[in-house]
XYZ file of C-alpha atoms in Angstrom:
562
model
C 42.489 101.806 173.349
C 42.293 103.309 169.890
C 40.972 101.597 166.815
C 44.427 100.605 165.595
C 45.952 99.653 168.978
C 44.191 96.319 169.634
C 45.708 92.898 168.866
C 43.542 92.730 165.705
C 44.971 95.948 164.294
C 46.640 93.979 161.496
C 43.271 92.695 160.236
C 41.560 96.002 160.601
C 44.301 97.786 158.723
C 43.788 95.528 155.707
C 40.059 96.185 155.915
C 40.568 99.936 156.030
C 43.146 99.815 153.227
C 40.688 97.837 151.100
C 37.939 100.353 151.708
C 40.295 103.229 150.927
C 41.068 101.654 147.581
C 37.362 101.306 146.954
C 36.901 104.982 147.705
C 39.787 105.879 145.397
C 37.996 104.074 142.577
C 35.092 106.502 142.892
C 32.800 104.639 145.244
C 31.627 106.269 148.442
C 31.970 103.943 151.402
C 31.491 104.814 155.081
C 32.713 102.569 157.875
C 31.581 102.639 161.486
C 33.899 100.117 163.151
C 32.472 100.275 166.655
C 28.729 100.120 166.139
C 26.403 98.295 163.822
C 24.933 100.504 161.095
C 22.861 100.021 157.958
C 25.519 102.007 156.085
C 28.356 99.759 157.218
C 29.634 97.318 154.551
C 29.037 93.666 155.385
C 32.411 91.947 155.143
C 32.819 88.230 154.549
C 35.790 85.934 154.402
C 35.731 86.167 150.625
C 36.017 89.939 150.820
C 39.706 89.581 151.662
C 40.559 87.836 148.407
C 40.347 90.998 146.306
C 39.400 94.173 148.182
C 38.742 96.105 144.994
C 35.889 93.754 144.051
C 33.856 94.714 147.096
C 30.226 95.239 146.071
C 28.490 98.357 147.185
C 26.520 97.450 150.305
C 22.781 97.845 149.968
C 21.027 100.160 152.350
C 18.968 98.015 154.698
C 17.714 97.925 158.222
C 19.000 95.322 160.671
C 15.755 93.782 161.751
C 14.870 90.165 162.369
C 14.209 89.475 158.679
C 17.630 90.856 157.744
C 19.450 88.660 160.240
C 17.411 85.631 159.240
C 18.354 86.164 155.604
C 21.959 85.376 156.433
C 22.955 81.910 155.344
C 25.817 79.709 156.292
C 28.582 79.844 153.663
C 28.910 76.852 151.348
C 32.276 76.004 152.854
C 30.713 75.414 156.247
C 27.596 73.637 154.862
C 29.781 70.960 153.234
C 32.157 70.852 156.228
C 35.142 71.630 154.047
C 38.215 73.321 155.476
C 38.248 77.053 154.950
C 40.855 78.581 152.666
C 42.520 81.439 154.521
C 45.138 83.650 152.986
C 48.559 83.413 154.649
C 48.435 87.103 155.554
C 45.196 86.601 157.459
C 46.358 83.823 159.771
C 45.690 85.888 162.922
C 42.012 86.465 162.077
C 41.270 84.146 165.005
C 42.046 87.041 167.351
C 38.913 88.878 166.215
C 36.021 88.995 168.677
C 32.344 89.750 168.359
C 32.904 93.080 170.090
C 35.002 94.175 167.106
C 33.197 92.748 164.057
C 29.536 92.049 163.379
C 29.691 89.607 160.502
C 28.510 86.125 161.627
C 30.448 84.522 158.799
C 33.680 86.041 160.058
C 32.824 84.913 163.582
C 32.392 81.343 162.392
C 35.616 81.594 160.431
C 37.456 82.884 163.506
C 35.998 80.083 165.591
C 37.178 77.388 163.151
C 40.690 78.795 162.971
C 41.048 79.438 166.720
C 42.975 76.882 168.761
C 40.432 76.811 171.592
C 38.392 73.544 171.690
C 35.493 75.474 173.151
C 35.330 77.794 170.152
C 35.621 74.854 167.744
C 32.661 73.143 169.390
C 30.655 76.372 169.231
C 31.487 76.853 165.554
C 30.495 73.249 164.699
C 27.213 73.614 166.564
C 26.402 76.855 164.797
C 27.324 75.408 161.398
C 24.841 72.541 161.792
C 22.093 74.741 163.227
C 19.281 76.086 161.071
C 19.485 79.603 159.743
C 17.019 80.887 162.308
C 19.407 80.007 165.154
C 21.902 82.538 163.834
C 19.685 85.345 165.071
C 21.359 85.494 168.472
C 24.875 84.679 167.235
C 26.305 88.158 167.633
C 24.791 88.679 171.075
C 26.035 85.309 172.356
C 29.496 85.904 170.969
C 29.598 89.296 172.648
C 28.702 87.716 175.986
C 31.443 85.115 175.589
C 33.980 87.778 174.680
C 32.938 89.938 177.641
C 33.314 86.989 180.022
C 36.767 86.171 178.646
C 37.853 89.782 179.069
C 36.727 89.830 182.701
C 38.550 86.678 183.828
C 42.140 87.917 183.536
C 41.198 91.166 185.252
C 40.406 89.246 188.453
C 43.640 87.315 188.223
C 45.692 90.455 187.667
C 44.015 92.448 190.420
C 46.810 91.909 192.954
C 49.695 92.070 190.504
C 50.432 95.810 191.103
C 50.347 95.322 194.869
C 52.660 92.316 194.753
C 54.989 94.143 192.377
C 55.141 97.128 194.727
C 55.859 94.893 197.742
C 58.620 93.078 195.875
C 60.090 96.398 194.821
C 60.129 97.668 198.395
C 61.896 94.522 199.615
C 64.466 94.679 196.836
C 65.086 98.383 197.432
C 65.502 97.789 201.162
C 67.881 94.903 200.567
C 69.906 96.968 198.102
C 70.022 99.841 200.594
C 71.388 97.734 203.433
C 73.726 95.707 201.238
C 75.292 98.599 199.333
C 77.801 101.258 200.478
C 75.082 103.889 199.926
C 73.885 103.239 203.470
C 77.101 104.842 204.726
C 75.660 108.189 203.634
C 73.054 107.762 206.376
C 75.000 105.602 208.802
C 78.649 106.550 208.260
C 81.153 104.199 209.755
C 84.828 103.347 209.537
C 85.010 100.277 207.342
C 87.293 98.003 209.316
C 87.771 94.416 208.216
C 90.563 91.933 208.589
C 91.794 92.970 205.145
C 93.059 96.337 206.401
C 94.709 95.105 209.590
C 98.148 96.690 209.631
C 100.407 95.392 212.362
C 103.330 97.837 212.712
C 106.645 96.933 214.193
C 105.928 95.961 217.814
C 107.648 97.527 220.774
C 108.881 95.765 223.888
C 106.887 96.412 227.035
C 109.063 94.551 229.532
C 112.765 94.479 230.326
C 113.396 91.082 228.749
C 111.349 91.963 225.650
C 109.303 88.847 226.187
C 106.042 90.730 225.602
C 105.295 92.960 222.611
C 102.687 95.658 222.069
C 101.285 97.181 218.880
C 97.989 98.745 217.775
C 95.610 96.429 215.979
C 95.114 98.940 213.174
C 96.698 102.116 211.892
C 94.689 105.300 211.277
C 91.580 104.357 213.285
C 90.512 103.614 216.806
C 91.335 100.031 217.792
C 92.582 98.075 220.808
C 96.262 97.901 221.683
C 97.449 94.316 221.175
C 99.737 92.827 223.835
C 101.188 89.455 222.865
C 104.133 87.218 223.719
C 107.284 87.609 221.662
C 108.281 84.676 219.418
C 109.717 81.911 221.559
C 108.469 83.418 224.834
C 106.314 81.670 227.412
C 102.634 81.721 226.338
C 101.060 80.077 229.408
C 98.373 81.938 231.381
C 100.757 81.888 234.366
C 103.266 83.890 232.288
C 100.544 86.449 231.492
C 99.567 86.730 235.166
C 103.226 87.175 236.131
C 103.620 89.929 233.552
C 100.505 91.732 234.838
C 101.644 91.457 238.468
C 104.998 93.008 237.607
C 103.725 95.721 235.250
C 100.351 96.673 236.703
C 100.945 100.444 236.490
C 102.186 100.176 232.914
C 99.110 98.221 231.892
C 96.760 100.648 233.665
C 98.444 103.649 231.997
C 98.150 102.007 228.570
C 94.494 101.203 229.245
C 93.720 104.831 230.129
C 95.532 106.164 227.070
C 94.245 103.590 224.539
C 90.862 102.720 226.050
C 91.098 99.021 225.114
C 93.736 96.298 225.484
C 93.709 92.959 223.642
C 95.815 90.168 225.131
C 96.319 87.716 222.271
C 98.506 84.664 221.838
C 98.473 83.520 225.459
C 97.091 80.053 226.171
C 94.058 81.078 228.225
C 91.861 77.996 227.919
C 89.086 78.153 230.540
C 87.079 80.397 232.855
C 89.497 79.812 235.741
C 92.463 81.082 233.727
C 90.412 84.101 232.641
C 89.406 84.887 236.218
C 93.047 84.735 237.391
C 93.997 87.255 234.691
C 91.197 89.629 235.685
C 91.888 89.285 239.414
C 95.575 90.104 238.880
C 94.509 93.494 237.489
C 91.544 94.008 239.830
C 92.437 92.455 243.209
C 89.305 92.470 245.347
C 87.388 94.690 242.955
C 85.526 92.304 240.650
C 81.728 92.202 240.953
C 79.680 89.146 241.798
C 76.232 90.466 240.808
C 74.817 91.735 237.532
C 72.177 94.466 237.119
C 71.894 94.468 233.346
C 69.154 93.271 230.996
C 70.945 90.379 229.270
C 70.472 86.836 230.632
C 73.759 85.399 231.885
C 75.023 82.183 233.483
C 77.503 82.217 236.372
C 80.631 80.116 235.737
C 82.639 81.198 238.783
C 82.271 83.839 241.500
C 83.397 86.600 239.138
C 82.898 85.141 235.637
C 79.627 84.913 233.717
C 78.619 84.278 230.142
C 78.552 87.451 228.079
C 74.904 87.161 226.960
C 72.696 84.078 226.726
C 70.792 85.453 223.749
C 70.044 83.686 220.442
C 72.654 84.213 217.704
C 70.098 86.239 215.725
C 69.637 88.816 218.516
C 71.328 92.192 218.240
C 73.055 94.106 221.023
C 73.607 97.769 220.032
C 76.717 99.651 221.140
C 76.652 100.793 224.757
C 78.749 101.257 227.874
C 78.234 98.431 230.353
C 75.378 99.226 232.798
C 75.617 102.943 232.022
C 72.045 103.325 233.327
C 73.111 102.144 236.777
C 73.885 104.714 239.477
C 77.349 103.106 239.896
C 78.452 101.528 236.602
C 81.616 99.406 236.458
C 84.865 101.162 235.659
C 86.411 98.330 233.619
C 85.032 95.396 231.658
C 86.722 92.105 230.666
C 85.852 89.677 227.852
C 87.343 86.260 227.160
C 86.835 84.297 223.937
C 86.631 80.684 225.031
C 85.414 79.444 221.634
C 85.387 81.788 218.663
C 82.786 81.072 216.012
C 84.073 79.872 212.660
C 81.384 81.530 210.547
C 80.501 85.105 209.681
C 79.605 87.582 212.425
C 79.800 87.167 216.201
C 82.292 90.007 216.687
C 82.365 92.325 219.697
C 82.786 95.787 218.146
C 84.288 98.497 220.357
C 83.339 102.195 220.086
C 85.254 105.333 220.994
C 82.713 107.117 223.223
C 84.891 110.198 223.634
C 84.902 110.738 219.887
C 81.103 110.381 219.846
C 80.691 113.078 222.502
C 83.084 115.437 220.727
C 81.350 114.942 217.352
C 77.879 115.933 218.610
C 76.707 119.355 217.463
C 76.085 121.980 220.177
C 72.333 121.903 219.474
C 72.217 118.122 219.787
C 74.188 118.263 223.032
C 71.665 120.721 224.499
C 68.718 118.513 223.519
C 70.346 115.332 224.788
C 71.498 116.897 228.066
C 67.960 116.901 229.464
C 67.249 114.387 232.244
C 66.058 111.047 230.853
C 63.928 108.379 232.480
C 64.917 104.792 231.730
C 62.277 102.094 232.090
C 63.156 98.404 231.913
C 60.612 95.586 232.128
C 61.512 92.096 233.373
C 58.957 89.409 232.598
C 57.506 86.887 235.029
C 58.696 83.322 234.450
C 55.248 82.055 235.421
C 53.577 84.043 232.632
C 52.943 82.024 229.468
C 53.499 84.967 227.125
C 56.100 86.946 229.089
C 59.135 85.676 227.205
C 57.413 85.878 223.803
C 58.131 89.611 223.594
C 61.628 89.830 222.047
C 62.283 93.151 223.797
C 62.104 91.419 227.198
C 65.345 89.480 227.482
C 65.363 88.642 231.185
C 62.936 87.663 233.954
C 62.711 89.419 237.289
C 63.479 86.073 238.944
C 66.753 86.086 236.973
C 67.421 89.690 237.987
C 66.857 88.951 241.680
C 67.454 85.203 242.054
C 65.940 83.529 245.077
C 63.995 86.612 246.205
C 60.256 87.045 246.641
C 58.297 89.951 245.181
C 58.645 92.002 248.359
C 62.342 91.210 248.693
C 62.897 92.094 245.032
C 61.292 95.501 245.604
C 63.586 96.184 248.559
C 66.677 95.107 246.591
C 65.680 97.291 243.636
C 65.269 100.386 245.829
C 68.658 99.743 247.441
C 70.237 99.855 243.997
C 68.530 103.160 243.191
C 65.572 101.950 241.083
C 61.867 102.591 241.487
C 60.052 99.237 241.143
C 56.448 98.738 240.032
C 54.489 95.616 239.142
C 52.459 95.304 235.941
C 49.177 93.388 235.604
C 50.841 90.427 233.885
C 53.309 89.979 236.771
C 56.234 91.756 235.106
C 58.526 94.019 237.126
C 59.295 97.505 235.808
C 62.366 99.334 237.092
C 62.538 103.091 236.512
C 65.135 105.679 237.318
C 66.205 109.111 236.085
C 69.630 109.848 234.644
C 70.612 113.496 234.727
C 72.972 113.538 231.738
C 74.100 111.081 229.052
C 77.662 112.386 229.379
C 80.139 111.232 231.997
C 83.533 112.696 232.852
C 86.389 110.237 233.242
C 87.630 109.988 236.853
C 91.293 110.275 235.831
C 91.398 113.216 233.386
C 87.824 114.644 233.576
C 87.317 114.276 229.799
C 83.667 113.748 228.846
C 82.418 110.722 226.931
C 79.022 109.586 225.711
C 77.836 107.251 228.459
C 74.203 106.274 227.994
C 71.997 103.309 227.102
C 69.801 105.535 224.934
C 70.644 103.786 221.656
C 70.403 100.378 223.337
C 67.164 100.676 225.305
C 65.264 102.712 222.717
C 64.067 99.379 221.349
C 61.236 100.688 219.150
C 63.667 101.981 216.533
C 67.193 100.996 217.581
C 66.719 97.258 217.205
C 65.117 97.558 213.786
C 68.070 99.638 212.616
C 70.549 97.163 214.125
C 68.849 94.277 212.320
C 69.129 96.233 209.104
C 72.832 96.778 209.724
C 73.209 93.057 210.420
C 71.592 92.323 207.050
C 74.343 94.266 205.346
C 77.097 92.813 207.520
C 76.015 89.178 207.123
C 74.601 89.544 203.582
C 71.478 87.764 204.816
C 68.007 88.537 203.380
C 66.384 87.111 206.516
C 67.653 90.074 208.535
C 66.062 92.478 206.054
C 62.722 90.812 206.763
C 63.417 90.859 210.508
C 64.185 94.564 210.355
C 61.022 95.348 208.369
C 58.888 93.231 210.708
C 60.371 94.785 213.852
C 59.975 98.290 212.440
C 56.349 97.662 211.462
C 55.456 96.076 214.812
C 57.424 98.143 217.321
C 58.350 101.271 215.388
C 54.686 101.970 214.578
C 53.571 101.586 218.200
C 51.316 98.621 217.407
C 53.188 96.270 219.748
C 52.932 98.756 222.615
C 49.141 98.914 222.216
C 48.814 95.137 222.082
C 50.991 94.691 225.167
C 48.929 97.294 227.013
C 45.824 95.209 226.368
C 47.650 92.194 227.814
C 48.632 94.199 230.913
C 52.291 94.630 229.987
C 54.696 97.059 228.313
C 57.619 96.887 225.888
C 60.888 95.637 227.329
C 62.596 99.016 227.525
C 61.792 102.661 226.990
C 63.638 105.968 227.259
C 61.681 109.224 227.578
C 62.371 112.733 228.806
C 61.979 112.772 232.560
C 60.134 116.107 232.794
C 57.718 115.850 229.870
C 57.579 112.122 229.065
C 58.167 112.964 225.399
C 60.136 110.768 223.047
C 63.855 111.437 222.812
C 65.108 113.013 219.621
C 68.483 112.521 217.929
C 68.564 108.772 218.633
C 69.469 107.900 215.041
C 72.022 110.704 214.964
C 73.818 109.217 217.962
C 73.619 105.745 216.393
C 75.293 107.064 213.264
C 78.150 108.508 215.287
C 78.524 105.282 217.268
C 78.872 103.378 214.015
C 81.342 105.877 212.667
C 83.737 105.495 215.606
C 83.487 101.712 215.948
C 86.198 99.135 215.330
C 85.335 95.520 214.524
C 87.679 92.538 214.697
C 87.236 88.775 214.731
C 87.775 86.866 217.953
C 90.510 84.266 218.308
C 90.489 81.462 220.856
C 92.096 82.645 224.100
C 91.639 86.388 223.443
C 91.232 88.534 226.561
C 90.091 92.120 225.983
C 89.951 94.830 228.663
C 87.777 97.933 228.132
C 87.778 101.239 229.975
C 84.012 101.404 230.496
C 84.061 105.191 230.986
C 85.391 105.884 227.486
C 84.868 102.742 225.323
C 81.585 101.034 224.480
C 80.922 97.603 223.038
C 78.256 95.725 221.052
C 77.552 92.239 219.714
C 77.034 91.301 216.093
C 74.698 88.414 215.211
C 76.286 85.355 213.629
C 75.437 82.240 211.661
C 74.736 80.029 214.677
C 78.055 78.174 214.845
C 79.443 77.492 218.298
C 80.606 80.621 220.110
C 81.370 81.093 223.823
C 82.274 84.481 225.243
C 82.737 85.086 228.980
C 82.713 88.386 230.870
C 83.776 89.973 234.156
C 83.615 93.546 235.455
C 84.518 95.689 238.405
C 82.103 96.389 241.255
């Protein structure tokens, strides 16, 4: 800090101006503002009344006799209030590190608002002249202590400011359209739903069909015509009489949405699915999401907390024999924000990949999934483990679970904490459709690569729900799992992260995960559920996901082919 930059620059400027005027009058005056000197003029409070009347300072040495010769001004001896010029009202900001005149120090103490300084000034005023010897040194110590206190309080201010800036920048990134430069997507909301003129799909024109949206991938809506029968029996009768038509539309569109029919329970939903898949619906589930059986073929979609994310994927694509078709039924649609089941065009994702990315991603991949032990006290605490091995193989012992896993094509191994790890190698993330041999992206890479995928999905949820809590969740998940810290901690506990995808030959991490995620987002359509909706997906060409929601009641059921 320069001489004229401190808070007392106003006072010093008047001092310097006064000395300049004295020099202009012919007197030679030298000022050393930072250090005591015999040649420095001794300024008093009366020196500010008329600067041109300053007497020439005598040359003297600052020894003990010189300091002792200083006397308390008459104003202080008689305890009269000091007369301070209006222009000098901020003289109280002077400190002993800046001036050496004891009289000015006492004056500053009497005009300062601090009770401590007033007490010190009163004590010094009543003290004998000899006690003024150590006045300057004591004042300097007080000033030094006062200057050190705020430094300790402000020590963490830059760090806290930086942390707040990072959080605000992250929130702005996920909440603003700028994120689309990194994660491009088709912005599809209910505002741009364009329902064109429907076409009749039966002879009596009792059922209409139209795309949900124009100009982007979306399900084909099949609904009853105005005044037509809306009972679930009418829907089943329509499917029984037009099964080939419905199958052809499903293969060409990839997704069908039956809306407007009065499907009210799991039994109605199962009858609709069975009419399209007689004898072909599965009764077991090999996935990682916890589910509850409601009927022989119907289960809950995912018994996960509303805050959990489910990235886009094809159902059980890691399995040696994944289902060909997938059914969802909205029993109760949530009334708040979120909770949608986005659908993704996996053919478009495969076609959009660059040739170099296709070569890198075509290497064999090893998928590892870990199912925790229900008897372990910390098994379910890891958010990447969503299901127990007892839930995966209900009613089976450890030996029986191993046999069942090998029959399904998995290599089982037990971890020290009692968790079951299932591993298997997938030759290619692309799968040709059985009907037309067109390739589609068909892999759980973006779903089971939990170290980065889930953090990114939480960040996307923060933008979708406009919720700061998901920004914090994303940062926490990225710091804990993305850095590898969680994997090291779990290794100490005898466990591993819930899922991992590595190259089968080298064990190296898979590249291009975020690139594939960006393409999945780009070719994804999102729509709100309505009560009674039944959606059918061609699992070999259309993927699905689940958006978090605000916690309001939501019940979604699922069924799939064996």
